[in-house]
mmCIF file of C-alpha atoms in Angstrom:
data_model
loop_
_atom_site.group_PDB
_atom_site.id
_atom_site.type_symbol
_atom_site.label_atom_id
_atom_site.label_comp_id
_atom_site.label_asym_id
_atom_site.label_seq_id
_atom_site.Cartn_x
_atom_site.Cartn_y
_atom_site.Cartn_z
ATOM 1 C CA MET A 286 -127.564 -51.568 11.212
ATOM 2 C CA THR A 287 -130.819 -49.852 10.347
ATOM 3 C CA VAL A 288 -131.630 -46.521 8.760
ATOM 4 C CA SER A 289 -134.741 -44.437 9.212
ATOM 5 C CA ILE A 290 -136.104 -41.903 6.751
ATOM 6 C CA THR A 291 -138.184 -38.970 7.935
ATOM 7 C CA PRO A 292 -140.198 -37.452 5.063
ATOM 8 C CA GLY A 293 -139.257 -33.866 4.324
ATOM 9 C CA GLU A 294 -141.647 -30.958 4.415
ATOM 10 C CA GLY A 295 -141.871 -27.750 2.434
ATOM 11 C CA PRO A 296 -140.954 -26.636 -1.099
ATOM 12 C CA GLY A 297 -139.482 -29.259 -3.379
ATOM 13 C CA GLN A 298 -140.662 -32.214 -1.303
ATOM 14 C CA PRO A 299 -142.922 -34.897 -2.813
ATOM 15 C CA GLU A 300 -146.548 -35.165 -1.723
ATOM 16 C CA PRO A 301 -147.142 -37.806 0.967
ATOM 17 C CA SER A 302 -148.760 -40.988 -0.354
ATOM 18 C CA PRO A 303 -148.822 -44.733 0.374
ATOM 19 C CA GLU A 304 -146.620 -45.245 -2.684
ATOM 20 C CA LEU A 305 -144.013 -42.786 -1.318
ATOM 21 C CA ASP A 306 -144.101 -44.555 2.064
ATOM 22 C CA ALA A 307 -143.473 -47.867 0.308
ATOM 23 C CA LEU A 308 -140.550 -46.329 -1.621
ATOM 24 C CA TYR A 309 -139.000 -45.070 1.612
ATOM 25 C CA ARG A 310 -139.384 -48.502 3.256
ATOM 26 C CA GLY A 311 -137.611 -49.990 0.243
ATOM 27 C CA PHE A 312 -134.785 -47.479 0.672
ATOM 28 C CA GLU A 313 -134.494 -48.388 4.363
ATOM 29 C CA GLN A 314 -134.261 -52.114 3.594
ATOM 30 C CA GLU A 315 -131.348 -51.492 1.243
ATOM 31 C CA LEU A 316 -129.674 -48.961 3.611
ATOM 32 C CA LEU A 317 -130.326 -46.045 1.299
ATOM 33 C CA ILE A 318 -131.195 -42.467 2.257
ATOM 34 C CA PRO A 319 -132.395 -39.932 -0.335
ATOM 35 C CA LEU A 320 -130.691 -36.550 -0.400
ATOM 36 C CA TRP A 321 -133.962 -34.607 -0.658
ATOM 37 C CA THR A 322 -134.934 -35.567 2.934
ATOM 38 C CA GLU A 323 -131.496 -34.700 4.382
ATOM 39 C CA ILE A 324 -130.227 -31.709 2.431
ATOM 40 C CA GLY A 325 -130.976 -29.175 5.170
ATOM 41 C CA ASP A 326 -128.657 -30.971 7.606
ATOM 42 C CA LEU A 327 -126.030 -32.088 5.093
ATOM 43 C CA MET A 328 -125.718 -28.791 3.221
ATOM 44 C CA PRO A 329 -126.620 -25.929 5.563
ATOM 45 C CA PRO A 330 -125.940 -22.329 4.494
ATOM 46 C CA GLU A 331 -123.002 -22.173 6.952
ATOM 47 C CA PRO A 332 -121.245 -24.641 9.303
ATOM 48 C CA ARG A 333 -123.368 -26.148 12.072
ATOM 49 C CA PRO A 334 -120.831 -28.119 14.109
ATOM 50 C CA ALA A 335 -121.964 -30.669 16.651
ATOM 51 C CA ALA A 336 -119.294 -29.435 19.062
ATOM 52 C CA VAL A 337 -120.351 -26.553 21.294
ATOM 53 C CA PRO A 338 -118.393 -23.790 23.033
ATOM 54 C CA HIS A 339 -117.308 -24.888 26.489
ATOM 55 C CA ALA A 340 -114.834 -23.930 29.213
ATOM 56 C CA TRP A 341 -112.949 -26.171 31.637
ATOM 57 C CA ARG A 342 -111.444 -24.626 34.777
ATOM 58 C CA TRP A 343 -107.849 -25.514 35.623
ATOM 59 C CA LYS A 344 -108.566 -25.130 39.340
ATOM 60 C CA SER A 345 -111.183 -27.892 38.966
ATOM 61 C CA LEU A 346 -109.150 -30.114 36.643
ATOM 62 C CA LEU A 347 -105.922 -30.136 38.638
ATOM 63 C CA PRO A 348 -107.349 -31.577 41.908
ATOM 64 C CA LEU A 349 -109.025 -34.364 39.918
ATOM 65 C CA ALA A 350 -105.730 -35.126 38.173
ATOM 66 C CA GLU A 351 -103.978 -35.169 41.546
ATOM 67 C CA ARG A 352 -106.554 -37.606 42.896
ATOM 68 C CA ALA A 353 -106.081 -39.785 39.816
ATOM 69 C CA GLY A 354 -102.364 -39.721 40.623
ATOM 70 C CA GLU A 355 -103.160 -41.357 43.954
ATOM 71 C CA LEU A 356 -105.514 -43.998 42.558
ATOM 72 C CA VAL A 357 -104.493 -44.792 38.972
ATOM 73 C CA PRO A 358 -101.136 -46.388 38.091
ATOM 74 C CA VAL A 359 -99.067 -45.461 35.052
ATOM 75 C CA GLY A 360 -97.988 -48.518 33.084
ATOM 76 C CA ARG A 361 -98.895 -50.969 30.372
ATOM 77 C CA GLY A 362 -102.588 -51.051 29.561
ATOM 78 C CA GLY A 363 -103.621 -47.582 30.630
ATOM 79 C CA GLU A 364 -100.319 -46.186 29.308
ATOM 80 C CA ARG A 365 -100.892 -42.585 30.392
ATOM 81 C CA ARG A 366 -102.643 -40.813 33.243
ATOM 82 C CA ALA A 367 -104.322 -38.483 30.749
ATOM 83 C CA ILE A 368 -107.824 -37.110 31.329
ATOM 84 C CA ALA A 369 -109.548 -35.914 28.163
ATOM 85 C CA LEU A 370 -111.928 -32.989 27.724
ATOM 86 C CA ALA A 371 -115.300 -34.269 26.496
ATOM 87 C CA ASN A 372 -117.218 -31.687 24.502
ATOM 88 C CA PRO A 373 -120.886 -31.661 25.617
ATOM 89 C CA GLY A 374 -122.057 -31.693 21.995
ATOM 90 C CA LEU A 375 -120.205 -34.853 20.954
ATOM 91 C CA GLY A 376 -122.264 -37.520 22.695
ATOM 92 C CA GLY A 377 -119.887 -38.396 25.504
ATOM 93 C CA ARG A 378 -116.861 -39.083 23.300
ATOM 94 C CA PRO A 379 -113.483 -38.029 24.788
ATOM 95 C CA PHE A 380 -113.046 -35.377 22.101
ATOM 96 C CA ALA A 381 -112.702 -31.616 22.532
ATOM 97 C CA THR A 382 -113.826 -31.103 18.919
ATOM 98 C CA PRO A 383 -114.491 -33.480 15.991
ATOM 99 C CA THR A 384 -110.771 -33.300 15.091
ATOM 100 C CA LEU A 385 -108.933 -32.396 18.320
ATOM 101 C CA TRP A 386 -108.141 -34.184 21.572
ATOM 102 C CA ALA A 387 -107.143 -32.158 24.628
ATOM 103 C CA ALA A 388 -106.261 -33.683 27.984
ATOM 104 C CA ILE A 389 -104.552 -32.940 31.251
ATOM 105 C CA GLN A 390 -101.749 -35.452 31.853
ATOM 106 C CA TYR A 391 -100.346 -36.015 35.335
ATOM 107 C CA LEU A 392 -97.069 -37.663 36.329
ATOM 108 C CA GLY A 393 -96.143 -38.200 39.955
ATOM 109 C CA PRO A 394 -92.733 -37.814 41.608
ATOM 110 C CA ARG A 395 -90.101 -40.188 40.183
ATOM 111 C CA GLU A 396 -92.695 -41.833 37.935
ATOM 112 C CA ASN A 397 -92.055 -43.140 34.421
ATOM 113 C CA ALA A 398 -94.600 -43.444 31.614
ATOM 114 C CA PRO A 399 -93.563 -46.305 29.262
ATOM 115 C CA GLU A 400 -92.651 -45.737 25.643
ATOM 116 C CA HIS A 401 -95.078 -46.266 22.780
ATOM 117 C CA ARG A 402 -95.809 -44.741 19.406
ATOM 118 C CA HIS A 403 -98.899 -43.972 17.369
ATOM 119 C CA THR A 404 -99.706 -42.395 14.048
ATOM 120 C CA GLN A 405 -101.626 -39.561 15.714
ATOM 121 C CA HIS A 406 -99.628 -36.339 16.043
ATOM 122 C CA ALA A 407 -99.167 -35.039 19.588
ATOM 123 C CA PHE A 408 -97.758 -32.142 21.574
ATOM 124 C CA ARG A 409 -97.396 -31.026 25.189
ATOM 125 C CA PHE A 410 -97.858 -27.513 26.547
ATOM 126 C CA VAL A 411 -96.721 -26.694 30.084
ATOM 127 C CA VAL A 412 -98.760 -24.186 32.081
ATOM 128 C CA GLU A 413 -96.779 -24.648 35.288
ATOM 129 C CA GLY A 414 -94.071 -26.807 36.817
ATOM 130 C CA GLU A 415 -90.932 -28.612 35.691
ATOM 131 C CA GLY A 416 -88.964 -31.760 36.433
ATOM 132 C CA VAL A 417 -90.286 -34.017 33.652
ATOM 133 C CA TRP A 418 -88.363 -35.032 30.563
ATOM 134 C CA THR A 419 -90.213 -36.440 27.574
ATOM 135 C CA VAL A 420 -88.029 -38.810 25.547
ATOM 136 C CA VAL A 421 -88.822 -38.700 21.820
ATOM 137 C CA ASN A 422 -87.057 -41.270 19.641
ATOM 138 C CA GLY A 423 -84.386 -41.558 22.310
ATOM 139 C CA ASP A 424 -83.869 -37.794 22.686
ATOM 140 C CA PRO A 425 -84.568 -36.490 26.237
ATOM 141 C CA VAL A 426 -86.443 -33.161 26.134
ATOM 142 C CA ALA A 427 -86.905 -31.019 29.242
ATOM 143 C CA MET A 428 -90.457 -29.824 29.932
ATOM 144 C CA ARG A 429 -90.714 -26.440 31.636
ATOM 145 C CA ARG A 430 -93.295 -23.718 32.163
ATOM 146 C CA GLY A 431 -94.375 -22.119 28.890
ATOM 147 C CA ASP A 432 -92.674 -24.690 26.675
ATOM 148 C CA PHE A 433 -94.391 -26.157 23.612
ATOM 149 C CA LEU A 434 -93.123 -29.683 22.900
ATOM 150 C CA LEU A 435 -93.729 -31.902 19.874
ATOM 151 C CA THR A 436 -94.237 -35.628 19.440
ATOM 152 C CA PRO A 437 -95.019 -36.082 15.737
ATOM 153 C CA GLY A 438 -96.763 -39.229 14.613
ATOM 154 C CA TRP A 439 -95.015 -42.629 14.765
ATOM 155 C CA GLN A 440 -92.166 -41.502 17.014
ATOM 156 C CA PHE A 441 -91.524 -43.563 20.143
ATOM 157 C CA HIS A 442 -91.983 -41.495 23.283
ATOM 158 C CA GLY A 443 -92.201 -41.833 27.045
ATOM 159 C CA HIS A 444 -91.928 -39.504 30.028
ATOM 160 C CA HIS A 445 -89.948 -39.605 33.249
ATOM 161 C CA ASN A 446 -90.173 -37.345 36.281
ATOM 162 C CA VAL A 447 -86.746 -36.807 37.868
ATOM 163 C CA SER A 448 -88.102 -34.595 40.661
ATOM 164 C CA ASP A 449 -89.833 -35.113 43.988
ATOM 165 C CA GLU A 450 -92.839 -33.086 42.822
ATOM 166 C CA PRO A 451 -95.725 -34.089 40.529
ATOM 167 C CA MET A 452 -96.317 -32.292 37.257
ATOM 168 C CA ALA A 453 -99.372 -31.752 35.046
ATOM 169 C CA TRP A 454 -99.537 -30.419 31.512
ATOM 170 C CA LEU A 455 -101.791 -30.129 28.468
ATOM 171 C CA ASP A 456 -101.720 -32.868 25.834
ATOM 172 C CA GLY A 457 -103.063 -32.094 22.369
ATOM 173 C CA LEU A 458 -103.518 -34.652 19.598
ATOM 174 C CA ASP A 459 -105.461 -35.239 16.386
ATOM 175 C CA ILE A 460 -106.984 -38.464 17.792
ATOM 176 C CA PRO A 461 -110.606 -37.707 16.751
ATOM 177 C CA PHE A 462 -109.585 -36.949 13.167
ATOM 178 C CA SER A 463 -107.501 -40.135 12.926
ATOM 179 C CA HIS A 464 -110.322 -42.109 14.547
ATOM 180 C CA TYR A 465 -112.999 -40.898 12.140
ATOM 181 C CA VAL A 466 -110.916 -41.450 8.995
ATOM 182 C CA GLY A 467 -109.684 -44.857 10.154
ATOM 183 C CA SER A 468 -105.946 -44.173 9.914
ATOM 184 C CA THR A 469 -104.747 -45.117 13.422
ATOM 185 C CA PHE A 470 -101.817 -47.408 14.185
ATOM 186 C CA PHE A 471 -100.335 -48.011 17.671
ATOM 187 C CA GLU A 472 -97.286 -49.929 18.905
ATOM 188 C CA PHE A 473 -95.769 -50.581 22.339
ATOM 189 C CA GLY A 474 -92.153 -49.652 22.983
ATOM 190 C CA PRO A 475 -89.869 -50.395 25.943
ATOM 191 C CA ASP A 476 -91.415 -50.490 29.403
ATOM 192 C CA GLU A 477 -88.793 -47.964 30.538
ATOM 193 C CA VAL A 478 -87.805 -44.778 28.762
ATOM 194 C CA SER A 479 -84.784 -45.340 26.544
ATOM 195 C CA ASP A 480 -82.728 -42.479 27.972
ATOM 196 C CA THR A 481 -83.141 -41.363 31.593
ATOM 197 C CA SER A 482 -80.674 -38.482 31.391
ATOM 198 C CA SER A 483 -81.859 -34.926 31.941
ATOM 199 C CA PRO A 484 -79.948 -32.531 29.654
ATOM 200 C CA ASP A 485 -80.800 -28.849 29.588
ATOM 201 C CA ARG A 486 -81.218 -28.949 25.793
ATOM 202 C CA SER A 487 -82.313 -31.823 23.599
ATOM 203 C CA ARG A 488 -80.288 -32.967 20.607
ATOM 204 C CA SER A 489 -83.040 -31.716 18.299
ATOM 205 C CA GLU A 490 -82.730 -28.201 19.732
ATOM 206 C CA ARG A 491 -78.945 -28.236 19.397
ATOM 207 C CA LEU A 492 -79.289 -29.142 15.723
ATOM 208 C CA TRP A 493 -82.380 -27.178 14.651
ATOM 209 C CA ALA A 494 -83.332 -24.431 17.120
ATOM 210 C CA HIS A 495 -81.067 -21.639 15.936
ATOM 211 C CA PRO A 496 -82.960 -18.601 14.535
ATOM 212 C CA GLY A 497 -82.962 -18.501 10.757
ATOM 213 C CA LEU A 498 -80.453 -21.359 10.426
ATOM 214 C CA ARG A 499 -80.858 -24.966 9.342
ATOM 215 C CA PRO A 500 -78.306 -27.749 9.119
ATOM 216 C CA VAL A 501 -77.019 -28.315 5.600
ATOM 217 C CA SER A 502 -76.969 -32.009 6.450
ATOM 218 C CA SER A 503 -80.790 -31.980 6.243
ATOM 219 C CA THR A 504 -82.200 -29.939 3.374
ATOM 220 C CA GLU A 505 -85.288 -32.024 2.531
ATOM 221 C CA PRO A 506 -88.723 -30.801 3.707
ATOM 222 C CA LEU A 507 -89.968 -32.787 6.695
ATOM 223 C CA PRO A 508 -93.673 -33.535 7.339
ATOM 224 C CA SER A 509 -93.415 -32.350 10.968
ATOM 225 C CA SER A 510 -91.059 -29.979 12.692
ATOM 226 C CA PRO A 511 -87.787 -31.574 13.819
ATOM 227 C CA ILE A 512 -87.653 -29.209 16.820
ATOM 228 C CA ALA A 513 -88.776 -31.126 19.900
ATOM 229 C CA ALA A 514 -89.184 -28.057 22.132
ATOM 230 C CA TYR A 515 -90.094 -24.434 21.493
ATOM 231 C CA ARG A 516 -88.886 -22.675 24.629
ATOM 232 C CA TRP A 517 -90.878 -20.095 26.538
ATOM 233 C CA GLU A 518 -88.035 -17.576 26.671
ATOM 234 C CA HIS A 519 -88.070 -17.307 22.869
ATOM 235 C CA THR A 520 -91.866 -17.113 22.644
ATOM 236 C CA ASP A 521 -91.994 -14.478 25.373
ATOM 237 C CA ALA A 522 -89.292 -12.369 23.725
ATOM 238 C CA ALA A 523 -91.001 -12.502 20.310
ATOM 239 C CA LEU A 524 -94.326 -11.327 21.747
ATOM 240 C CA ALA A 525 -92.664 -8.574 23.792
ATOM 241 C CA ASP A 526 -90.792 -7.325 20.726
ATOM 242 C CA GLN A 527 -93.993 -7.090 18.675
ATOM 243 C CA LEU A 528 -95.626 -4.890 21.308
ATOM 244 C CA ALA A 529 -92.459 -2.806 21.655
ATOM 245 C CA LEU A 530 -92.428 -2.227 17.883
ATOM 246 C CA GLU A 531 -96.052 -1.131 18.101
ATOM 247 C CA ASP A 532 -95.080 1.385 20.796
ATOM 248 C CA GLU A 533 -92.434 2.725 18.435
ATOM 249 C CA GLY A 534 -94.941 3.109 15.588
ATOM 250 C CA HIS A 535 -93.793 0.133 13.511
ATOM 251 C CA PRO A 536 -95.838 -2.798 12.108
ATOM 252 C CA GLY A 537 -95.733 -6.280 13.583
ATOM 253 C CA VAL A 538 -98.801 -6.862 15.756
ATOM 254 C CA LEU A 539 -101.827 -8.745 14.480
ATOM 255 C CA GLU A 540 -104.097 -5.848 15.475
ATOM 256 C CA PRO A 541 -103.762 -2.985 17.977
ATOM 257 C CA GLY A 542 -102.568 -4.322 21.312
ATOM 258 C CA HIS A 543 -102.565 -7.927 20.069
ATOM 259 C CA ALA A 544 -99.252 -9.712 19.470
ATOM 260 C CA ALA A 545 -99.254 -13.248 18.070
ATOM 261 C CA VAL A 546 -96.734 -15.836 16.896
ATOM 262 C CA ARG A 547 -97.133 -19.156 15.111
ATOM 263 C CA PHE A 548 -94.907 -22.126 15.801
ATOM 264 C CA THR A 549 -93.450 -23.361 12.508
ATOM 265 C CA ASN A 550 -91.582 -26.240 10.920
ATOM 266 C CA PRO A 551 -88.110 -24.882 10.030
ATOM 267 C CA SER A 552 -87.751 -27.311 7.128
ATOM 268 C CA THR A 553 -90.816 -25.924 5.327
ATOM 269 C CA GLY A 554 -91.900 -22.683 7.005
ATOM 270 C CA GLY A 555 -95.346 -24.254 7.442
ATOM 271 C CA ASP A 556 -97.193 -25.622 10.446
ATOM 272 C CA VAL A 557 -95.413 -27.749 13.021
ATOM 273 C CA MET A 558 -97.455 -30.839 12.143
ATOM 274 C CA PRO A 559 -99.665 -31.787 9.169
ATOM 275 C CA THR A 560 -102.935 -31.657 11.125
ATOM 276 C CA ILE A 561 -102.234 -29.175 13.944
ATOM 277 C CA ARG A 562 -101.514 -25.447 14.036
ATOM 278 C CA ALA A 563 -100.155 -23.900 17.229
ATOM 279 C CA GLU A 564 -99.911 -20.235 18.179
ATOM 280 C CA PHE A 565 -99.298 -17.969 21.146
ATOM 281 C CA HIS A 566 -101.191 -14.705 21.660
ATOM 282 C CA ARG A 567 -100.594 -11.758 23.977
ATOM 283 C CA LEU A 568 -103.081 -8.939 24.590
ATOM 284 C CA ARG A 569 -102.255 -5.690 26.346
ATOM 285 C CA ALA A 570 -104.414 -4.945 29.380
ATOM 286 C CA GLY A 571 -107.696 -3.409 28.187
ATOM 287 C CA THR A 572 -107.412 -4.765 24.627
ATOM 288 C CA THR A 573 -110.391 -6.381 22.898
ATOM 289 C CA THR A 574 -109.834 -8.289 19.668
ATOM 290 C CA ALA A 575 -111.973 -8.060 16.561
ATOM 291 C CA THR A 576 -114.592 -10.822 16.428
ATOM 292 C CA ARG A 577 -113.283 -13.624 14.237
ATOM 293 C CA ARG A 578 -114.813 -16.741 12.673
ATOM 294 C CA GLU A 579 -112.837 -19.580 11.099
ATOM 295 C CA VAL A 580 -113.704 -22.866 9.450
ATOM 296 C CA GLY A 581 -112.097 -25.440 11.716
ATOM 297 C CA SER A 582 -112.003 -25.735 15.490
ATOM 298 C CA SER A 583 -109.500 -24.718 18.133
ATOM 299 C CA VAL A 584 -108.685 -25.001 21.830
ATOM 300 C CA TRP A 585 -107.330 -22.042 23.816
ATOM 301 C CA GLN A 586 -105.540 -22.202 27.159
ATOM 302 C CA VAL A 587 -104.829 -19.184 29.329
ATOM 303 C CA PHE A 588 -101.147 -19.153 30.218
ATOM 304 C CA GLN A 589 -101.135 -16.093 32.439
ATOM 305 C CA GLY A 590 -103.312 -13.088 33.212
ATOM 306 C CA THR A 591 -107.087 -12.828 33.284
ATOM 307 C CA GLY A 592 -109.474 -12.074 30.484
ATOM 308 C CA THR A 593 -112.931 -12.456 29.034
ATOM 309 C CA VAL A 594 -113.484 -15.000 26.293
ATOM 310 C CA ARG A 595 -116.673 -14.776 24.264
ATOM 311 C CA VAL A 596 -117.601 -17.602 21.875
ATOM 312 C CA GLY A 597 -120.965 -17.084 20.215
ATOM 313 C CA ASP A 598 -123.496 -16.529 23.000
ATOM 314 C CA HIS A 599 -121.172 -17.922 25.682
ATOM 315 C CA GLU A 600 -118.896 -15.731 27.772
ATOM 316 C CA TRP A 601 -116.380 -16.665 30.475
ATOM 317 C CA ARG A 602 -113.931 -14.845 32.672
ATOM 318 C CA ALA A 603 -110.820 -16.963 32.211
ATOM 319 C CA GLU A 604 -107.651 -17.254 34.261
ATOM 320 C CA GLN A 605 -104.440 -19.288 34.286
ATOM 321 C CA GLY A 606 -104.851 -22.822 32.976
ATOM 322 C CA ASP A 607 -108.483 -22.502 31.880
ATOM 323 C CA LEU A 608 -109.296 -24.241 28.593
ATOM 324 C CA ILE A 609 -111.917 -23.058 26.101
ATOM 325 C CA VAL A 610 -113.147 -24.803 22.962
ATOM 326 C CA VAL A 611 -114.067 -22.753 19.888
ATOM 327 C CA PRO A 612 -116.090 -24.828 17.380
ATOM 328 C CA SER A 613 -115.926 -24.278 13.641
ATOM 329 C CA TRP A 614 -117.306 -20.924 12.496
ATOM 330 C CA ALA A 615 -118.150 -19.822 16.043
ATOM 331 C CA PRO A 616 -117.462 -16.089 16.552
ATOM 332 C CA LEU A 617 -114.594 -15.511 18.989
ATOM 333 C CA THR A 618 -113.721 -12.304 20.859
ATOM 334 C CA LEU A 619 -110.950 -11.988 23.451
ATOM 335 C CA THR A 620 -110.527 -9.226 26.038
ATOM 336 C CA ALA A 621 -107.617 -8.680 28.409
ATOM 337 C CA ASN A 622 -109.000 -7.349 31.668
ATOM 338 C CA GLU A 623 -106.842 -5.678 34.322
ATOM 339 C CA THR A 624 -103.628 -7.445 33.265
ATOM 340 C CA GLU A 625 -101.823 -8.519 30.137
ATOM 341 C CA LEU A 626 -103.316 -11.759 28.828
ATOM 342 C CA ASP A 627 -101.267 -14.625 27.361
ATOM 343 C CA LEU A 628 -102.981 -17.516 25.610
ATOM 344 C CA PHE A 629 -101.787 -20.687 23.894
ATOM 345 C CA ARG A 630 -103.907 -21.890 20.993
ATOM 346 C CA PHE A 631 -103.982 -25.035 18.875
ATOM 347 C CA GLY A 632 -106.325 -25.878 16.031
ATOM 348 C CA ASP A 633 -106.976 -27.994 12.946
ATOM 349 C CA ALA A 634 -106.542 -25.296 10.270
ATOM 350 C CA PRO A 635 -103.906 -27.251 8.270
ATOM 351 C CA ILE A 636 -106.495 -29.932 7.469
ATOM 352 C CA PHE A 637 -108.938 -27.450 5.960
ATOM 353 C CA GLU A 638 -106.256 -25.481 4.136
ATOM 354 C CA ARG A 639 -105.011 -28.628 2.416
ATOM 355 C CA LEU A 640 -108.594 -29.398 1.389
ATOM 356 C CA HIS A 641 -109.118 -25.781 0.219
ATOM 357 C CA ALA A 642 -112.080 -25.669 2.604
ATOM 358 C CA ASP A 643 -110.691 -22.946 4.863
ATOM 359 C CA ARG A 644 -112.506 -19.653 5.338
ATOM 360 C CA VAL A 645 -111.963 -16.743 7.750
ATOM 361 C CA HIS A 646 -114.190 -13.781 8.531
ATOM 362 C CA VAL A 647 -113.081 -10.869 10.731
ATOM 363 C CA GLU A 648 -115.864 -8.532 11.770
ATOM 364 C CA GLY A 649 -115.466 -5.035 10.357
ATOM 365 C CA ARG A 650 -113.031 -6.047 7.621
ATOM 366 C CA HIS A 651 -113.849 -6.429 3.944
ATOM 367 C CA GLN A 652 -113.339 -10.081 3.031
#
């Protein structure tokens, strides 16, 4: 390993001299870098993330995933037919942001993905299709359109497709964060999923997914939500009720025409997993949100409808399945065009809140 020091310029910097050059060469030999030459990059006046805003089109991703389904097996070694979004600002790494992984995973008819576990926290979100069950610690969980499904860290999991049709979905994990902090563990499980049944409801839902109720047999706070699946019918109803309350003149929406819900851990009331926050947003046709900046990054996926997504100087017309990355502190504005717009969002806010490094700015509001 080598380091290279570029002398700084401007106020507060030492005058160039042969003696200063010799000092810097001495620093380089000992792998030392002085703060005064780096402070502008290390301590900027506001976040300057390496990740950049970018959009991936579902209509482009899905054919590539289908082709991978024809050419790439699912089994030990590759483990998953998952194709990661690589942010253009992150040097070719398979990371959507410095903390978040997002990928399209594809499972063919009657295929099984073997069980394994890892310390990274994971979820699935289904934009379209059904017929796959993910098995989490031996509990088969149906995956259907609009469902948000959890695989918290260090839980064995595999997938099996019981149908004659392929299925693709969004995977989200905190792989980059775990990678950078050096906390990753991985372990193989059985080559076949441990339960190939296909129940309508998982055991975790039967125990935990009753509104406002928790089993008295489990009163301790859990690090991740024990609910394996948050079903679309409940999410849809919650968003519809918020907009109906707005029509009736009652509070509930995040802002005019903008309903939003956050998926929560019923044992704590907090986020579903320690490093990942997940939400669902619905905008009435013609609604434009206030411009918002947040410390921490996020990935948005259009579930249904069409809209305009503006992130900094970038603007896209987005439709079903499209994925858009919002880097830390990038200004975000959403507009629903001719139709109602539904979007799924996941981000890394819990990390920054636990570090007391979170900050939010909404344009036009006193902070």
